[in-house]
Coordinates of N, CA, C and O and ligand atoms in Angstrom, one line a residue:
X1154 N 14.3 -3.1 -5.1 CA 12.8 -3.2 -5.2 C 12.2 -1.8 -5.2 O 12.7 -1.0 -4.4
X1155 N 11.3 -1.5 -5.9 CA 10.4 -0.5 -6.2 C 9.7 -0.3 -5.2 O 8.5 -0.7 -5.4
X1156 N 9.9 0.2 -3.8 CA 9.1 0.9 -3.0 C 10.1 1.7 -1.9 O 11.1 1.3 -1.5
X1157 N 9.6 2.7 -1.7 CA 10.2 3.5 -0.4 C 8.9 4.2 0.8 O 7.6 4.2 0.8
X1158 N 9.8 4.7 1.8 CA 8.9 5.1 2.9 C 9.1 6.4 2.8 O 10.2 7.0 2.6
X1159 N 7.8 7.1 3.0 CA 8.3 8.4 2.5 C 7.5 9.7 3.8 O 6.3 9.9 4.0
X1160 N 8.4 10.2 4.4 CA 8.4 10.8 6.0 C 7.5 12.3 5.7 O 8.3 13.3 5.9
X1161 N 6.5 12.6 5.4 CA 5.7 13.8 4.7 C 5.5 14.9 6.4 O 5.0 14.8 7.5
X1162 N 5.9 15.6 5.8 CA 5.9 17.2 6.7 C 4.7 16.9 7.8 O 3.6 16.5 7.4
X1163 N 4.9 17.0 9.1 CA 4.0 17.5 10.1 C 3.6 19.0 10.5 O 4.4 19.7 11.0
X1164 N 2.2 19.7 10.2 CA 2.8 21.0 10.4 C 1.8 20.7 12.0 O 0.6 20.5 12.2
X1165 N 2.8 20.8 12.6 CA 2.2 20.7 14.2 C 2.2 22.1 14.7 O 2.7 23.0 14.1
X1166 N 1.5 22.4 16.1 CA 1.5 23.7 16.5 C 0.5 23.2 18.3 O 0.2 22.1 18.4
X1167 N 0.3 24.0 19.1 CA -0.1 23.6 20.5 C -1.7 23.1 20.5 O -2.4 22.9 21.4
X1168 N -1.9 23.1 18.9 CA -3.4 22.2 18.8 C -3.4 20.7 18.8 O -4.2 19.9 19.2
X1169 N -1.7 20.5 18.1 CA -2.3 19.1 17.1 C -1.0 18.8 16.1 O 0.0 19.5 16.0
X1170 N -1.4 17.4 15.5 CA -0.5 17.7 14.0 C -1.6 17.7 12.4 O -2.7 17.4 12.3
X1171 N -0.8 18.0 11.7 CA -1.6 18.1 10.5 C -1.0 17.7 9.5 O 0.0 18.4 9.3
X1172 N -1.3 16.8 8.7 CA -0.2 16.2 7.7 C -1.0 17.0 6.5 O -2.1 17.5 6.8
X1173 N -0.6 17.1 4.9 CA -1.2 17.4 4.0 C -0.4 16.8 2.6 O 0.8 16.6 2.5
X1174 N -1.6 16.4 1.6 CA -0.7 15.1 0.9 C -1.8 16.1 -0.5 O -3.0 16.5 -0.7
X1175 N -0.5 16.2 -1.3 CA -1.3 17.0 -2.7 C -0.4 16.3 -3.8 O 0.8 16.2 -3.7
X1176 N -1.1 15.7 -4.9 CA -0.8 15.3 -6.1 C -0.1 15.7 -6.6 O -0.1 17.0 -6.7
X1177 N 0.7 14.9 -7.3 CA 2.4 15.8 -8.0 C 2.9 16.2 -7.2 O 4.0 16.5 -7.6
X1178 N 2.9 16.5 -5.9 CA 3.4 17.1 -5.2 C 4.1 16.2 -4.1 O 5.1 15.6 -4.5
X1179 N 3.6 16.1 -2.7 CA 3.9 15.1 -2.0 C 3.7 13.9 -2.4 O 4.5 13.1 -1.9
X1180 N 2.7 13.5 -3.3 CA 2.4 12.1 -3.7 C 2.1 12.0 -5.5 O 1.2 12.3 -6.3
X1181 N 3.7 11.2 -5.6 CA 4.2 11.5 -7.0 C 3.3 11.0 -8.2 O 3.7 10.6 -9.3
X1182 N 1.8 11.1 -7.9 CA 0.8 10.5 -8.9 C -0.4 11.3 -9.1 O -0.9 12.1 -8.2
X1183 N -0.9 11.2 -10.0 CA -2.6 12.0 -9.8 C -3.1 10.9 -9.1 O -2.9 9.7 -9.4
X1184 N -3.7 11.3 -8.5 CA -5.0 10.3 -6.7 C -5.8 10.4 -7.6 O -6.3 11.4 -8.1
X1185 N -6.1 9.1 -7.8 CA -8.1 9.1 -8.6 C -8.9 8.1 -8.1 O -9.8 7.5 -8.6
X1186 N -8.0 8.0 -6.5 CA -9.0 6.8 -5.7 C -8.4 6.8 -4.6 O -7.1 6.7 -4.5
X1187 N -9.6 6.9 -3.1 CA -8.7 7.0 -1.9 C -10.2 5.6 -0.9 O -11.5 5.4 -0.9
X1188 N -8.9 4.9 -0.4 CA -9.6 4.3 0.3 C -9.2 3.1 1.2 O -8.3 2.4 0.8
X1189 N -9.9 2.9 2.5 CA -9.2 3.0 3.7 C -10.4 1.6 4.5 O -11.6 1.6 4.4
X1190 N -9.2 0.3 5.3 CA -9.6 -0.6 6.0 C -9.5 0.0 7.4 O -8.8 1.0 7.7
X1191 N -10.2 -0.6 8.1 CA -10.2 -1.0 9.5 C -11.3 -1.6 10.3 O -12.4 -1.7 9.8
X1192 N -11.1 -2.0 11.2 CA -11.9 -3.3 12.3 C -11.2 -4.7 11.3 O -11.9 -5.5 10.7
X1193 N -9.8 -4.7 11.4 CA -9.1 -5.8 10.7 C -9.1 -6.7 12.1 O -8.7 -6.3 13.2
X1194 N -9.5 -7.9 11.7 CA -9.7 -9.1 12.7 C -8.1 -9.4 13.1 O -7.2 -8.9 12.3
X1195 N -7.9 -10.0 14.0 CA -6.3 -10.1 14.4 C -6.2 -11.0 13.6 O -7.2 -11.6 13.2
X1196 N -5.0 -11.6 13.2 CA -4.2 -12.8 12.1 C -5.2 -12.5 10.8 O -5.6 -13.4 10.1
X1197 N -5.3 -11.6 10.6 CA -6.0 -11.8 9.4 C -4.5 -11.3 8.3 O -3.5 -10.6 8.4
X1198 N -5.0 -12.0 7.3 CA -3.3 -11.2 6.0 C -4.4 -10.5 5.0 O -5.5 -11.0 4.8
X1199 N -4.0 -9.5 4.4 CA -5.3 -9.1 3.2 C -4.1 -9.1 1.9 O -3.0 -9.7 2.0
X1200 N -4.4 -8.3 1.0 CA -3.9 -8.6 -0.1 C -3.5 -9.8 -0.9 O -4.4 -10.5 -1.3
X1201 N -2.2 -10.2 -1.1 CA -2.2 -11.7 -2.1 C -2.4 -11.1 -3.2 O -3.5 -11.5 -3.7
X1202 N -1.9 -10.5 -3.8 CA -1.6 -9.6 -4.6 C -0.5 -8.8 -5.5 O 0.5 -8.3 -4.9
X1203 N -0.7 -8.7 -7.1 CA 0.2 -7.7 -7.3 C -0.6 -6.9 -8.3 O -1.8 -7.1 -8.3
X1204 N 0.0 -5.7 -9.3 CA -0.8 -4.8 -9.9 C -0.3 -4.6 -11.1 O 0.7 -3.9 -11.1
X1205 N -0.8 -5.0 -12.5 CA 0.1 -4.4 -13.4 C 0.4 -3.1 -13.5 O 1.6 -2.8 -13.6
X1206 N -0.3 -2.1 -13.6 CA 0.0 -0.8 -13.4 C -0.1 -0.2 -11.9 O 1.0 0.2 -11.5
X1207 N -0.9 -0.2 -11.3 CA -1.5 0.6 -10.2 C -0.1 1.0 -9.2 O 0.5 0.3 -8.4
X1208 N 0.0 1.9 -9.3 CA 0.8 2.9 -8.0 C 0.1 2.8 -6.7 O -1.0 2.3 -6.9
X1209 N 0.3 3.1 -5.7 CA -0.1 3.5 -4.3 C 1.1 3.8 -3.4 O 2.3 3.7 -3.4
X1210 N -0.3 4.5 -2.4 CA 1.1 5.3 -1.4 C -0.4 4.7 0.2 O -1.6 5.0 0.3
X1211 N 0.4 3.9 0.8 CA -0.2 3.4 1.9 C 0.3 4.0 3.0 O 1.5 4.1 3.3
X1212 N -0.8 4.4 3.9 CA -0.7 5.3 5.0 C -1.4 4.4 6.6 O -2.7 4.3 6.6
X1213 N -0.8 4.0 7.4 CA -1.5 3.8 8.8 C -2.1 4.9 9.2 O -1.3 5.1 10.2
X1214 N -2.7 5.7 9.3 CA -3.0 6.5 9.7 C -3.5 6.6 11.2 O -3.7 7.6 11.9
X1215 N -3.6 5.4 11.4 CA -3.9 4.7 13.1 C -3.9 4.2 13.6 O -5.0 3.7 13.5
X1216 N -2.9 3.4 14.6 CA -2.6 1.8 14.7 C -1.3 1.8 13.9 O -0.7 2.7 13.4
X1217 N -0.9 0.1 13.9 CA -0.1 -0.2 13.1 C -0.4 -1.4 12.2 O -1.5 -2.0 12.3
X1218 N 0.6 -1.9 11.3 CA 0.2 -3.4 10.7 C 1.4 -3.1 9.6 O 1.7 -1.9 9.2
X1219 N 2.1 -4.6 9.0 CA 3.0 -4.8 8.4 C 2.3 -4.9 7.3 O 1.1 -5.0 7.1
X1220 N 3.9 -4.6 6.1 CA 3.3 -5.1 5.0 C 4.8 -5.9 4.4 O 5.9 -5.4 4.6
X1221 N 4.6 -7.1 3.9 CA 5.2 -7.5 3.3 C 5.4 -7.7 1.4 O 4.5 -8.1 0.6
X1222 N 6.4 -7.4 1.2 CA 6.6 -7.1 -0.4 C 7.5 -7.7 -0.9 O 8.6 -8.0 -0.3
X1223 N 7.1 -8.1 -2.1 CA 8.2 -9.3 -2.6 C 8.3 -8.8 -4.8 O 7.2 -9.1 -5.4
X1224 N 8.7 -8.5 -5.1 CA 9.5 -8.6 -6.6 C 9.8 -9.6 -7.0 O 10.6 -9.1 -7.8
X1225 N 9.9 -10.9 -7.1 CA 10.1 -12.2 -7.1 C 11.7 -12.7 -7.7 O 12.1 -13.4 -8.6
X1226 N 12.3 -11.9 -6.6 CA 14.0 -12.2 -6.3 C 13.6 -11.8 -5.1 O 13.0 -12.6 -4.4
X1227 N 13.9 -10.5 -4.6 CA 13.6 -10.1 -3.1 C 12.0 -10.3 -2.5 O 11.0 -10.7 -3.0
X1228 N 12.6 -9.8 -1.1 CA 11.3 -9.7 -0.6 C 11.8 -8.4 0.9 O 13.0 -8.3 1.4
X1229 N 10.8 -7.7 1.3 CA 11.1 -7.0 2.0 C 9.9 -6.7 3.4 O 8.7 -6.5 3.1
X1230 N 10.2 -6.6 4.7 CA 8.9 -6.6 5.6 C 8.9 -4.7 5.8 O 9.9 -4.0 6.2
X1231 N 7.7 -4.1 5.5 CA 8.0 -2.7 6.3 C 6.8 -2.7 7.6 O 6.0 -3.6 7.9
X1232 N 6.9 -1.3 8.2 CA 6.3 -1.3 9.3 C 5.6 -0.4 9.6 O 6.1 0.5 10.2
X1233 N 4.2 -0.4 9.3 CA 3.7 1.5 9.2 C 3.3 1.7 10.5 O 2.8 0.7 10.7
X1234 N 3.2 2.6 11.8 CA 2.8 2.8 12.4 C 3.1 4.1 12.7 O 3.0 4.4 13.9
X1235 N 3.4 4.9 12.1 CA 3.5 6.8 11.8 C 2.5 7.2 11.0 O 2.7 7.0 9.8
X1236 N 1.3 7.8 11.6 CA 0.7 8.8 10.5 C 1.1 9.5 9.7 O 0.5 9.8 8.7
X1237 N 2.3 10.1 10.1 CA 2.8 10.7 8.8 C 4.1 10.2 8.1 O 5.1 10.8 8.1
X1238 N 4.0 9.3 7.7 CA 5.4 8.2 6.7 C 3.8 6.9 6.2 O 2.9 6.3 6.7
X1239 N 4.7 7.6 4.3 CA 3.8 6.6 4.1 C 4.5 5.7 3.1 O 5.6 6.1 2.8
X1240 N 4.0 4.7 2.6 CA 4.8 3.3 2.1 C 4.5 3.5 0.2 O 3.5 3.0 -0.3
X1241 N 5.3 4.1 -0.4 CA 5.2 4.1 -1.7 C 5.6 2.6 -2.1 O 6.5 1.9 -1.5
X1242 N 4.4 2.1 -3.4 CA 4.6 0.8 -3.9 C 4.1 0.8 -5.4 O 2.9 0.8 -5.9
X1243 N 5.2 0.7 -6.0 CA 5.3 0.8 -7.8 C 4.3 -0.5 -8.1 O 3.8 -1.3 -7.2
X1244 N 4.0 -0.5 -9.6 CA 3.4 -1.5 -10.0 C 4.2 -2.8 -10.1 O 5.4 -2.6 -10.4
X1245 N 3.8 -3.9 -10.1 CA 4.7 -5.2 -10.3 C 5.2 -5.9 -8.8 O 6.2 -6.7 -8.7
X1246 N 4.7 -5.7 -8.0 CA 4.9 -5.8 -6.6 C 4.1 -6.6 -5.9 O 3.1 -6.1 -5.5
X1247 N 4.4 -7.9 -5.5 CA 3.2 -8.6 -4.7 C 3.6 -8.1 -3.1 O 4.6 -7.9 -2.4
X1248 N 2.3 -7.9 -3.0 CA 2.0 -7.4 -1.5 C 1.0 -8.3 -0.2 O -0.2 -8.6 -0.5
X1249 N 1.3 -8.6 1.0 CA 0.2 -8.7 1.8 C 0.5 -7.7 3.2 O 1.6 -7.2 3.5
X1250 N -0.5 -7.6 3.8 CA -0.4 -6.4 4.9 C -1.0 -7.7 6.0 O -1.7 -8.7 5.6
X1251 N -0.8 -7.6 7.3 CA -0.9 -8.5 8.2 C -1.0 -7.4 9.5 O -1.2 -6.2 9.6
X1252 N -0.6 -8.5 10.6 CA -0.1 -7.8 11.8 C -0.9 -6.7 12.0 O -0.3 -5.6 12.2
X1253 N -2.3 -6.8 12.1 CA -2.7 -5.0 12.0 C -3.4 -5.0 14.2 O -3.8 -5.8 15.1
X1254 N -3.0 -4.0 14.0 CA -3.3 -4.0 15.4 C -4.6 -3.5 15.4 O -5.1 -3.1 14.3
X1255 N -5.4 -3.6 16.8 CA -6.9 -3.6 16.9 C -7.6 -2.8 16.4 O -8.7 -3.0 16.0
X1256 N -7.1 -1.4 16.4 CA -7.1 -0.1 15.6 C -6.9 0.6 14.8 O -7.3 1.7 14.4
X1257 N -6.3 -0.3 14.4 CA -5.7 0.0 12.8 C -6.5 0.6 11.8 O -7.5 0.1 11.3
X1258 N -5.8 1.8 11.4 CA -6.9 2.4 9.9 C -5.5 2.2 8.8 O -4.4 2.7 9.3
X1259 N -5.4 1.8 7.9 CA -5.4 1.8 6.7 C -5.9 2.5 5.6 O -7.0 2.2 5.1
X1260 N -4.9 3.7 5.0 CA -5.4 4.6 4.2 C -4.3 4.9 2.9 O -3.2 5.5 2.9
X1261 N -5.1 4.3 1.9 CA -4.7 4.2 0.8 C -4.8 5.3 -0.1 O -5.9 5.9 -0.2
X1262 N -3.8 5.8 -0.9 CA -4.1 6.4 -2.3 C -3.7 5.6 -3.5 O -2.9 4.7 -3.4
X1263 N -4.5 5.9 -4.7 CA -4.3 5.1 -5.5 C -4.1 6.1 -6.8 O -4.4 7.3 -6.8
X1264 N -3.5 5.4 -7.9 CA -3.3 6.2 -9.1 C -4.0 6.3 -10.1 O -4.0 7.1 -11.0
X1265 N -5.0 4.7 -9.8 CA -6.1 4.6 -11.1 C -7.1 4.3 -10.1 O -7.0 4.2 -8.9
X1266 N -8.2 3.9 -11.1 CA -9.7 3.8 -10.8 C -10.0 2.3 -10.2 O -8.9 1.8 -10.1
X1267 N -10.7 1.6 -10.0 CA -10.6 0.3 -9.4 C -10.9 -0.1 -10.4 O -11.9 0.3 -11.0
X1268 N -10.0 -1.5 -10.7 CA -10.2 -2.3 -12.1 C -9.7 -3.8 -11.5 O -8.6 -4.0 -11.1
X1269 N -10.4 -4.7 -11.6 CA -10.4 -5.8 -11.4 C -9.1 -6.5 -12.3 O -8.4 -7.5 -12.1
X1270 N -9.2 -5.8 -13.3 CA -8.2 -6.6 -14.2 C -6.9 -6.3 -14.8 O -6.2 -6.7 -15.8
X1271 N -6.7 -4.9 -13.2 CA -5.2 -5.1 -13.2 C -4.8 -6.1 -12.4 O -3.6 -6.5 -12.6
X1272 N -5.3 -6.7 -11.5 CA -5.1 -7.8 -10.7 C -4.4 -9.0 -10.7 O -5.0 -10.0 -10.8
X1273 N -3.2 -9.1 -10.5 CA -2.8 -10.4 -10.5 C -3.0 -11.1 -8.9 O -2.5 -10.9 -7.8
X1274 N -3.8 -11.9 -9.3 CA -4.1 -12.6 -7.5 C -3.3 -14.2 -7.2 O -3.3 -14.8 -6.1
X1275 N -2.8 -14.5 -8.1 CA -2.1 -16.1 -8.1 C -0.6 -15.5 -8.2 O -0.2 -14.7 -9.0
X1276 N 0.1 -16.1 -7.4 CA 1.7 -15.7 -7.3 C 2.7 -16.5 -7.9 O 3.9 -16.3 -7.6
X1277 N 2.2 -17.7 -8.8 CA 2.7 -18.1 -9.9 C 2.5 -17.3 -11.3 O 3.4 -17.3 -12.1
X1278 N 1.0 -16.3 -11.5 CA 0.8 -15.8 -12.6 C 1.8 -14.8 -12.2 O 2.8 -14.8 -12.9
X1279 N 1.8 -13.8 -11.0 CA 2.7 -13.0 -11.0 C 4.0 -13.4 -11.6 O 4.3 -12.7 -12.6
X1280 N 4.7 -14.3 -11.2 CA 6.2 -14.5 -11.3 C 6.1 -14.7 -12.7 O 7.1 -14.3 -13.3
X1281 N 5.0 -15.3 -13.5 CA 4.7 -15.3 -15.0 C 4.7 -14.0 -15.9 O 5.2 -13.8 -17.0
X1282 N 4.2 -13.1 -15.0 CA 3.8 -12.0 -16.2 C 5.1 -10.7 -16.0 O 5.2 -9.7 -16.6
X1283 N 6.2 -11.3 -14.7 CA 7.2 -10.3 -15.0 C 8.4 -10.7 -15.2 O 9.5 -10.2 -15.0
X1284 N 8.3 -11.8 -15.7 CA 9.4 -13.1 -16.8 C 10.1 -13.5 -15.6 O 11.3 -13.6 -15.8
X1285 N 9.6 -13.8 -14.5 CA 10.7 -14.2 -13.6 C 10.8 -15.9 -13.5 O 11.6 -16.6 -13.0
X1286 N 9.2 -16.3 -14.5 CA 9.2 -17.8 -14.6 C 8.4 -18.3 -15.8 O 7.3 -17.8 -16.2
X1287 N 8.9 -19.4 -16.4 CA 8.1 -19.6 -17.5 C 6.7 -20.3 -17.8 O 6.3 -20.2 -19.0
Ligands
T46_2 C1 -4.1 -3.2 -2.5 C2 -4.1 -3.4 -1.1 C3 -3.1 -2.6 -0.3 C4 -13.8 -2.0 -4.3 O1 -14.9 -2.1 -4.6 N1 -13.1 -0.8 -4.6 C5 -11.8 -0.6 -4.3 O2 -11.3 0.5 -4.6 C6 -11.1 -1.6 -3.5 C7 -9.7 -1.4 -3.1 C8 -11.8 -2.8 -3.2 N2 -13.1 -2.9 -3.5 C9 -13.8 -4.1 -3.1 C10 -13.3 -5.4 -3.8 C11 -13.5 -6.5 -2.8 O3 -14.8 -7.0 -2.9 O4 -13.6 -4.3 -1.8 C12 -13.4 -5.7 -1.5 C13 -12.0 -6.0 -0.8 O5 -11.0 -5.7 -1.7 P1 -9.6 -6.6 -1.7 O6 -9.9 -8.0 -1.4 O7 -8.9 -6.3 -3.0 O8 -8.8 -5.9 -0.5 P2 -7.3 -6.1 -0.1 O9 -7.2 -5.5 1.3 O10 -6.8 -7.5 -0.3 O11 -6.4 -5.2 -1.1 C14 -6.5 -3.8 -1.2 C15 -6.6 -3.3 -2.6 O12 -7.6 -4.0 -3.3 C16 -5.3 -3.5 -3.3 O13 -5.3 -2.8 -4.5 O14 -3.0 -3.0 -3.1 O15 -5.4 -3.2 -0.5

């Protein structure tokens, strides 16, 4: 399955830590969209979703909350709760994020612009548009 977790440099010192996330570089896409949940209600699931193109690299940056991912053979649970490890997720990927604890920030990069109509929101169209069903 098309995602990994990816453990990005802390440069810590007796202030603090500091993570830094630069395009092409740490985060294998041009960023042309950043954007970030929190005050997530408990039991709530968000996404139900997949993307025809869209890349992302999802970051907890506070708190924790799962995300579960499925390619429609597998499926896989991960677990963000490290500010600095963040969850790369290729396009073609249905996703929901759950489990978010009370503090939870959620911080997204994205590789395109927000388009409604890469969207696949029904998880039969998904399994449709990546021939996994007819
Ligand atoms: C994804 C997961 C991880 C915008 O106006 N601009 C934006 O860039 C985004 C992301 C959302 N919105 C609006 C559209 C909806 O009215 O914000 C509202 C909530 O968006 P949505 O229901 O799509 O949120 P999630 O949490 O289900 O999904 C989001 C992203 O949309 C999605 O791309 O992969 O986070």
């Amino acid at each position: 399955m098309n995602y990994k977790i990816i453990r990005f440099q802390e440069h810590g010192d007796p202030r603090g830590q500091l993570v830094a996330l630069e395009e092409n570089k740490e985060i294998p896409f041009k960023i042309k969209r950043v954007y970030f949940m929190y005050d997530t209600l408990k039991d709530v699931v968000r996404g139900h979703h997949a993307h025809k193109s869209l890349e992302q690299i999802l970051f907890c940056v506070h708190g924790s909350c799962k995300i579960h991912l499925d390619d429609g053979t597998e499926t896989a649970e991960v677990m963000l709760d490290k500010p600095y490890e963040g969850l790369y997720i290729a396009n073609n990927l249905w996703r929901e994020m759950y489990d978010f604890s009370e503090d939870a920030v959620l911080l997204v990069l994205a590789s395109e612009l927000y388009d409604e109509s890469d969207y696949i929101r029904d998880y039969d169209d998904f399994l449709k548009f990546i021939g996994k069903k007819k």
